XYZ file of C-alpha atoms in Angstrom:
410
model
C 87.901 -90.928 159.382
C 87.315 -93.397 156.774
C 83.522 -93.440 154.973
C 81.231 -95.532 155.077
C 79.777 -96.612 151.832
C 76.421 -97.609 151.385
C 75.246 -99.372 148.088
C 71.172 -98.928 147.244
C 69.886 -101.234 144.960
C 66.165 -101.432 143.346
C 66.131 -104.986 143.252
C 63.032 -105.187 141.387
C 63.832 -102.848 138.468
C 67.523 -104.234 138.177
C 66.181 -107.775 138.178
C 63.584 -106.921 135.295
C 66.523 -105.284 133.269
C 68.775 -108.545 134.126
C 66.007 -110.722 133.013
C 65.773 -109.052 129.652
C 69.772 -108.548 129.460
C 69.877 -112.544 128.939
C 66.612 -112.984 127.307
C 67.798 -114.330 123.955
C 69.773 -116.987 126.006
C 66.570 -117.690 128.130
C 66.670 -121.675 126.877
C 70.184 -121.499 127.911
C 69.613 -120.512 131.278
C 67.981 -123.541 133.251
C 68.657 -124.837 136.201
C 68.956 -128.898 136.518
C 65.269 -129.116 137.648
C 64.067 -126.622 134.507
C 64.140 -123.590 136.597
C 64.729 -120.528 134.463
C 67.872 -118.546 135.723
C 68.845 -116.033 133.166
C 67.474 -113.608 135.477
C 69.103 -114.947 138.401
C 72.531 -115.247 136.350
C 72.462 -111.518 135.046
C 71.491 -110.127 138.473
C 74.510 -111.854 140.130
C 76.544 -110.753 137.575
C 75.753 -107.054 138.398
C 75.760 -107.469 141.430
C 79.056 -108.928 141.966
C 80.207 -106.144 139.318
C 78.803 -103.402 141.844
C 80.368 -104.931 144.758
C 83.703 -105.224 143.311
C 83.248 -101.565 141.703
C 81.660 -99.966 144.942
C 83.534 -101.925 147.640
C 80.695 -100.915 150.102
C 80.733 -101.597 153.760
C 76.701 -101.498 153.797
C 74.693 -102.587 151.258
C 70.799 -103.230 151.165
C 68.385 -104.448 147.836
C 64.934 -102.913 147.826
C 62.062 -104.515 146.246
C 58.617 -103.667 145.594
C 55.957 -105.159 147.834
C 52.846 -105.413 145.194
C 51.157 -103.465 143.085
C 48.985 -101.351 145.379
C 51.003 -98.625 147.255
C 49.718 -95.435 148.664
C 50.164 -93.749 144.955
C 47.753 -96.158 144.057
C 45.301 -94.968 146.814
C 46.065 -91.188 145.272
C 45.180 -92.348 142.008
C 43.656 -95.389 141.180
C 45.250 -95.478 137.493
C 48.994 -95.455 139.050
C 51.289 -97.834 137.177
C 48.136 -99.267 135.202
C 48.224 -100.725 131.969
C 51.828 -102.060 132.235
C 52.063 -105.602 130.330
C 51.571 -108.671 132.050
C 54.548 -109.861 133.994
C 56.398 -112.934 132.001
C 56.184 -116.130 134.140
C 59.614 -116.888 133.676
C 60.652 -113.714 135.282
C 58.158 -114.290 138.213
C 59.340 -117.766 138.959
C 62.749 -116.585 139.217
C 61.983 -113.906 142.196
C 62.008 -116.327 145.400
C 65.047 -117.428 143.775
C 66.904 -114.129 143.762
C 66.285 -113.807 147.363
C 67.686 -117.214 148.455
C 70.674 -116.160 146.396
C 70.780 -112.929 148.571
C 70.752 -114.572 151.910
C 73.744 -116.363 150.566
C 75.894 -113.532 149.650
C 74.996 -112.417 152.839
C 73.205 -108.783 151.554
C 70.475 -107.767 153.441
C 67.051 -107.151 151.205
C 63.653 -105.189 152.590
C 60.285 -104.453 151.010
C 57.266 -102.635 152.701
C 53.777 -102.830 152.435
C 52.213 -99.794 150.720
C 55.382 -98.309 149.344
C 57.617 -98.886 146.585
C 61.222 -99.832 146.438
C 62.380 -96.421 145.655
C 61.002 -94.860 149.036
C 62.801 -97.873 150.834
C 65.923 -96.333 149.420
C 65.036 -92.775 149.490
C 64.414 -93.080 153.271
C 67.955 -95.063 154.078
C 69.839 -92.593 151.827
C 68.191 -90.013 154.081
C 69.133 -91.646 156.842
C 72.308 -91.802 155.937
C 72.956 -87.737 155.604
C 71.501 -87.468 159.031
C 74.473 -90.043 160.864
C 77.441 -88.704 162.770
C 79.506 -91.165 160.649
C 79.712 -89.955 157.083
C 78.723 -92.063 154.237
C 78.873 -92.066 150.565
C 75.743 -93.673 148.929
C 75.369 -95.033 145.272
C 72.121 -95.847 144.218
C 71.407 -97.957 141.444
C 68.354 -98.700 139.209
C 67.209 -99.197 135.860
C 64.600 -96.527 136.368
C 65.464 -93.097 136.241
C 63.348 -92.074 139.315
C 65.459 -92.090 141.520
C 67.751 -89.293 139.929
C 65.778 -87.019 142.271
C 67.943 -88.409 145.093
C 71.171 -86.815 143.869
C 73.150 -84.574 146.020
C 76.500 -84.077 147.496
C 77.232 -87.679 148.856
C 74.523 -89.416 146.842
C 75.602 -91.028 143.228
C 72.874 -92.371 141.321
C 73.656 -95.058 138.742
C 71.150 -96.116 135.881
C 71.707 -99.394 134.260
C 72.173 -98.364 129.821
C 72.638 -101.981 128.334
C 73.176 -105.226 129.475
C 74.114 -105.732 133.306
C 77.522 -103.974 133.754
C 77.123 -99.947 131.811
C 75.690 -97.773 133.851
C 74.759 -93.912 133.379
C 76.145 -92.092 136.097
C 74.560 -89.001 137.759
C 75.975 -86.731 139.871
C 74.567 -83.014 140.745
C 77.136 -81.432 138.265
C 76.397 -84.552 135.580
C 72.884 -83.789 135.482
C 73.300 -80.194 135.354
C 75.687 -80.555 131.952
C 73.194 -82.954 130.983
C 69.579 -81.529 131.294
C 70.503 -78.076 132.931
C 68.375 -78.791 136.310
C 68.889 -79.561 139.874
C 67.246 -82.807 141.422
C 64.048 -81.109 142.457
C 63.712 -79.692 139.062
C 64.197 -83.414 137.805
C 60.972 -84.263 139.704
C 58.946 -81.608 138.268
C 60.153 -82.139 135.108
C 58.441 -85.517 135.300
C 55.052 -83.966 136.608
C 55.085 -81.767 133.252
C 56.253 -84.893 130.900
C 54.035 -87.240 132.766
C 55.321 -91.072 132.467
C 53.904 -93.708 130.302
C 55.822 -96.485 132.156
C 54.013 -95.409 135.651
C 50.805 -93.903 133.992
C 51.679 -90.664 135.497
C 49.801 -88.376 133.323
C 51.461 -85.095 133.295
C 50.379 -82.194 131.227
C 49.012 -82.532 128.039
C 51.097 -82.542 125.029
C 54.168 -81.255 127.404
C 57.645 -83.250 126.183
C 61.024 -82.884 127.803
C 62.277 -80.406 125.446
C 59.373 -77.887 126.844
C 59.747 -79.034 130.202
C 63.263 -78.315 130.591
C 62.650 -74.755 128.996
C 59.670 -74.409 131.203
C 61.808 -75.006 134.039
C 65.020 -73.203 133.407
C 63.149 -70.035 133.326
C 60.504 -70.502 136.311
C 62.283 -72.681 138.334
C 59.668 -74.943 139.010
C 56.268 -76.227 138.279
C 55.098 -73.826 141.193
C 56.926 -70.972 139.477
C 55.468 -71.640 136.166
C 51.817 -71.528 137.428
C 52.665 -68.124 139.342
C 53.548 -66.384 135.800
C 50.938 -68.386 134.067
C 49.091 -65.599 133.360
C 52.138 -63.778 131.634
C 52.140 -66.581 128.753
C 51.276 -65.722 125.312
C 47.985 -67.122 124.214
C 48.884 -70.812 123.170
C 48.046 -74.423 123.116
C 50.454 -74.960 125.636
C 49.052 -72.222 128.080
C 45.555 -73.701 127.480
C 46.787 -77.143 128.482
C 48.940 -75.858 131.541
C 45.668 -74.080 132.807
C 43.203 -77.310 132.115
C 45.967 -79.597 133.506
C 47.127 -77.800 136.567
C 45.347 -80.270 138.987
C 46.407 -82.759 136.937
C 50.201 -81.351 137.419
C 50.383 -81.475 140.795
C 49.045 -84.687 141.239
C 51.907 -85.844 139.559
C 54.558 -84.074 141.331
C 52.940 -85.788 144.102
C 53.038 -89.505 142.533
C 56.823 -88.606 141.033
C 57.978 -87.360 144.517
C 60.179 -90.432 146.264
C 58.706 -90.659 150.092
C 61.792 -90.240 151.976
C 59.839 -90.562 155.332
C 58.607 -94.273 154.764
C 57.996 -96.186 158.179
C 60.791 -98.867 157.529
C 61.623 -101.023 160.244
C 65.326 -101.250 159.315
C 68.331 -99.281 160.154
C 71.791 -98.514 158.608
C 73.422 -101.151 160.904
C 70.916 -103.618 159.702
C 72.471 -103.188 156.100
C 76.413 -103.738 156.921
C 77.998 -105.907 154.680
C 80.113 -108.952 155.856
C 80.299 -111.063 152.988
C 79.062 -114.200 151.865
C 78.487 -117.417 153.618
C 80.218 -119.552 151.006
C 78.933 -122.795 152.050
C 75.192 -121.754 151.628
C 76.350 -119.871 148.303
C 78.530 -123.099 146.812
C 75.013 -125.128 147.444
C 72.884 -122.108 145.630
C 75.420 -122.313 142.415
C 75.037 -126.167 142.596
C 71.176 -125.845 142.856
C 71.140 -123.351 139.701
C 73.699 -125.284 137.788
C 76.145 -122.375 138.123
C 79.166 -124.522 137.248
C 81.525 -121.671 136.338
C 80.591 -119.817 139.418
C 80.619 -122.653 141.598
C 84.331 -122.868 140.129
C 85.348 -119.540 140.996
C 84.008 -119.868 144.252
C 86.261 -122.927 144.903
C 89.422 -121.143 143.241
C 88.669 -117.859 145.413
C 88.587 -120.288 148.691
C 91.882 -121.615 147.758
C 93.141 -118.264 147.147
C 92.562 -116.895 150.538
C 95.941 -119.215 151.706
C 97.857 -118.604 148.692
C 100.948 -117.337 149.018
C 101.727 -113.953 146.729
C 104.780 -113.144 144.418
C 106.544 -110.176 145.645
C 106.815 -107.133 142.830
C 109.564 -105.190 142.178
C 108.950 -101.765 140.714
C 110.944 -98.491 140.549
C 109.683 -95.087 142.083
C 110.461 -92.120 139.543
C 109.679 -88.623 139.945
C 110.841 -87.718 136.380
C 108.799 -89.617 133.624
C 111.424 -89.830 130.352
C 110.214 -90.866 127.078
C 112.040 -94.116 127.154
C 109.649 -95.023 130.189
C 106.357 -94.988 128.166
C 105.126 -97.555 125.783
C 102.415 -98.492 124.094
C 101.893 -101.841 125.358
C 102.463 -100.944 129.122
C 99.711 -101.217 131.577
C 98.474 -97.820 133.478
C 96.888 -97.587 136.841
C 95.429 -94.562 138.663
C 94.835 -94.736 142.204
C 93.209 -93.072 145.277
C 92.204 -94.170 148.737
C 88.161 -93.700 148.287
C 85.732 -94.818 145.731
C 83.935 -91.595 144.783
C 86.159 -90.959 141.733
C 84.305 -87.405 141.147
C 85.762 -86.308 144.444
C 88.444 -88.342 145.719
C 92.002 -87.025 145.528
C 94.321 -88.986 143.515
C 97.466 -90.696 145.496
C 99.195 -92.437 142.945
C 99.933 -93.990 139.427
C 101.475 -97.076 138.240
C 102.501 -98.350 134.736
C 104.536 -100.930 133.094
C 104.484 -104.593 131.971
C 105.940 -107.843 133.157
C 109.932 -106.730 132.871
C 109.753 -103.365 134.431
C 106.835 -101.326 136.649
C 107.119 -97.744 137.555
C 105.169 -96.164 140.306
C 105.058 -92.107 140.907
C 102.904 -89.286 142.613
C 100.571 -87.522 140.732
C 102.915 -84.385 140.499
C 104.309 -86.260 137.315
C 101.016 -85.569 135.713
C 102.163 -82.011 135.271
C 105.023 -83.441 133.144
C 104.855 -82.639 129.251
C 106.383 -85.524 128.241
C 103.335 -88.012 130.276
C 100.776 -85.567 129.431
C 101.335 -85.992 125.480
C 101.523 -89.514 125.779
C 98.622 -90.078 128.179
C 96.368 -88.063 125.354
C 98.021 -89.489 122.165
C 97.725 -93.254 123.409
C 95.273 -95.769 123.255
C 96.147 -96.941 126.815
C 95.290 -100.343 128.352
C 93.660 -99.799 131.652
C 91.222 -100.770 134.198
C 88.140 -99.104 134.271
C 88.323 -96.701 131.374
C 85.320 -94.655 132.574
C 86.806 -93.607 135.914
C 90.387 -93.220 134.427
C 88.641 -90.680 132.100
C 87.003 -88.499 135.079
C 90.256 -88.858 137.164
C 92.506 -87.482 134.521
C 89.982 -84.935 133.391
C 90.026 -83.375 136.780
C 93.745 -83.106 136.149
C 93.325 -81.254 132.921
C 94.302 -84.555 131.043
C 92.048 -85.797 128.352
C 92.167 -89.259 127.053
C 90.639 -91.058 124.343
C 89.532 -94.736 123.632
C 91.156 -97.774 125.455
C 93.123 -99.741 123.702
C 92.309 -102.572 126.424
C 90.056 -102.593 129.622
C 91.007 -105.410 132.057
C 87.557 -104.754 134.255
C 85.561 -104.878 131.241
C 87.428 -108.164 129.575
C 86.704 -109.414 133.288
C 83.104 -109.026 132.699
C 83.314 -110.608 129.537
C 84.461 -113.455 130.323
C 82.232 -113.998 133.157
C 79.278 -114.309 130.671
C 80.933 -116.766 128.481
C 79.131 -119.771 130.718
C 76.998 -120.797 133.561
């Protein structure tokens, strides 16, 4: 059975990241009417990149509905002290939603709840269906890491609009030594300045991780607090106990928010081309408008036949550092899906083989010793690592090149 792929995006944080990713070019990004468009354009780049890479069957962009939520009712100072949102950013938000309409992508917000709660609720909804789902969650904030599980990957944007840190259960354990549930407890202990979650006085990440790795949870820490040696840390834990549990409650995503949409509402069917063309014209996105026209004409274009040779034995004369390599799998989750084949070559000769050839010493040695020309080096590194092959940096990454070309102009 083919799995559904659900892409859930924290629209509020991603839009903010997109705004600042292109902030140094803000004067260059303006529509013909004078509207700033750097957040709109950056959001589009990130979204287009994700749609191509994830190939989702379902998509939802979740937005915060306002500053007042059930969390501010628990703790009035929740998210207090944040800098005022730049007007140049605020003016773009309605147009991001207009763009999503034209792209055929559903978005949603809910009074008294945050985007994280909408995402968490849909994520758990996807787990309870008879039809299997793989879920990819994207955000600029780490709060959503707590939703990571066997079927859910959380990607946190790191730099620009195309670089993400991908959290799986294994990666979270490798990086921090904790589980997703313990990630909530860590935030409760440390607090969070950006959300103004108080935490426990002078408990930082290093101390918080050590406590959780030893006692398992906040509850476990306080069950054994009397066994702690006298110290300022023990004193702070005792004095801030109520604050710690409040912080945990604030940091926990509500996965049962009263949303009025379901998974069927998030089915992705593609853009409404005419509306998107009009939107690009209004925003002054000339390159995107041109690409849209090319894409439409390419739908009826004929495809050139590709000649290739299937091999089951790889010899040295078949391998060259100038060849382009591609590794294929049937699904999108390269942490779990099986490799089904590989191809490499150039304009004169292309070879195709089954994954069994990766056990051959000549090919293994070449892959490990050569800076490869590749599509998506991160994906390739993970796939080959699972085959026992470690590769270094890429000589050329066509996915990265495509992204860079897309940023050359509006």
